[in-house]
Amino acid sequence: MSGYATRVAAAYGDQMIGNMMTKHCAFADAPRPALLPLGEGSVRSRGWYAVTRIFVARTDSGRNTFNFAEWVAMPPAVALSNAWYPDTRDVSDNVQKLLIQCATDAFSQVLKEFWPDVKRHFQKKHEDVDSASVR
């Protein structure tokens, strides 16, 4: 049980470090990943837009710029979080974890992009069932 608790605490620390260093980085006029989904266009264009958010961010003025929060703050966060694990302290482990984290972030952006559509789809089905049962 203590080994499990240690891994859970380390995973929690990983998440905290990653969040603090990427989402709350202290860049002046910090570019942030788009919080609002594109919401219109083809599935392909919206998916592409969502995936590119790990490389592109919008500044407060609305311009596109390189996503510094992802690619400048995340590598030190990964290296720091890997320090918790005695078996993953070399460069290749850090690079692998960084790429996995970026892929996870891209997947998360895709989910954020399409979640309103999925939610609307299931709400409509629920409303259709409710209206059919009233008749």
XYZ file of C-alpha atoms in Angstrom:
135
model
C 0.000 0.000 0.000
C 2.842 2.442 0.725
C 4.279 1.896 -2.776
C 0.885 2.681 -4.289
C 0.529 5.801 -2.120
C 3.986 6.937 -3.225
C 3.036 6.559 -6.911
C -0.281 8.381 -6.389
C 1.500 11.237 -4.613
C 4.099 11.410 -7.390
C 1.391 11.455 -10.086
C -0.403 14.240 -8.212
C 2.862 16.164 -7.990
C 3.399 15.667 -11.735
C -0.006 17.141 -12.478
C 0.505 20.098 -10.154
C 3.946 20.900 -11.558
C 2.713 20.659 -15.153
C -0.286 22.870 -14.455
C 1.688 25.493 -12.600
C 4.465 25.726 -15.157
C 2.365 25.668 -18.334
C -0.968 27.199 -17.479
C 0.265 29.814 -15.067
C 3.603 30.720 -16.590
C 4.754 34.251 -15.976
C 5.461 35.434 -19.528
C 4.603 39.067 -20.183
C 1.509 39.202 -22.427
C 1.582 35.426 -22.114
C 0.165 33.580 -25.072
C -2.382 31.080 -23.931
C -3.894 28.122 -25.717
C -7.307 28.930 -27.167
C -9.934 28.471 -24.485
C -12.840 28.734 -26.884
C -13.311 26.108 -29.558
C -13.514 27.029 -33.222
C -17.031 25.610 -33.296
C -17.703 25.900 -37.023
C -16.413 24.374 -40.228
C -15.798 20.820 -41.296
C -14.876 18.077 -38.856
C -11.457 17.911 -40.482
C -10.740 21.646 -40.189
C -11.959 21.787 -36.602
C -9.893 18.727 -35.676
C -6.804 20.217 -37.297
C -7.386 23.530 -35.514
C -7.657 21.734 -32.158
C -4.485 19.679 -32.701
C -2.456 22.742 -33.741
C -3.260 24.480 -30.450
C -0.275 22.722 -28.875
C 1.903 24.728 -31.284
C -0.138 27.914 -31.701
C -1.603 30.159 -29.019
C -3.396 33.477 -29.080
C -2.038 36.529 -27.328
C -4.262 38.857 -25.350
C -4.394 41.080 -28.438
C -5.797 38.192 -30.514
C -2.697 37.440 -32.625
C -1.424 33.911 -33.179
C 1.997 33.108 -31.755
C 4.099 30.117 -30.776
C 2.697 28.274 -27.743
C 5.536 29.034 -25.331
C 3.587 27.641 -22.381
C 3.616 24.195 -23.963
C 7.141 24.041 -25.374
C 9.208 26.246 -23.035
C 7.594 25.538 -19.678
C 6.708 21.869 -20.196
C 10.263 20.405 -20.620
C 11.478 21.632 -17.224
C 8.186 20.489 -15.680
C 8.694 17.015 -17.169
C 12.294 16.847 -15.986
C 11.288 17.977 -12.504
C 8.401 15.524 -12.320
C 10.618 12.650 -13.488
C 12.897 13.353 -10.534
C 10.229 11.708 -8.343
C 10.730 8.380 -10.092
C 14.118 6.718 -9.575
C 13.778 4.574 -12.712
C 13.044 7.454 -15.146
C 15.748 10.050 -14.729
C 17.535 10.062 -18.081
C 17.071 12.287 -21.124
C 15.278 9.706 -23.269
C 12.673 9.160 -20.524
C 12.159 12.921 -20.286
C 11.738 13.291 -24.058
C 9.321 10.364 -24.165
C 7.240 11.801 -21.329
C 7.261 15.252 -22.948
C 5.951 13.848 -26.236
C 3.304 11.818 -24.435
C 2.233 14.920 -22.516
C 1.999 16.969 -25.722
C -0.027 14.217 -27.431
C -2.331 14.105 -24.414
C -2.747 17.877 -24.576
C -3.556 17.687 -28.316
C -6.156 14.964 -27.656
C -7.622 17.091 -24.874
C -7.922 20.046 -27.271
C -9.802 17.842 -29.753
C -12.196 16.749 -27.001
C -12.757 20.381 -26.003
C -13.456 21.296 -29.627
C -16.101 18.624 -30.186
C -17.598 18.301 -26.712
C -20.343 20.921 -27.311
C -21.486 18.936 -30.376
C -21.502 15.646 -28.464
C -23.369 17.225 -25.570
C -25.941 18.780 -27.919
C -26.418 15.406 -29.658
C -27.181 13.588 -26.408
C -29.411 16.386 -25.090
C -31.444 16.244 -28.303
C -31.837 12.457 -27.946
C -32.906 12.928 -24.323
C -35.438 15.612 -25.319
C -36.797 13.363 -28.109
C -37.308 10.515 -25.627
C -39.013 12.839 -23.136
C -41.356 14.285 -25.768
C -42.206 10.784 -27.069
C -43.096 9.570 -23.566
C -45.423 12.556 -23.012
C -47.506 11.690 -26.086
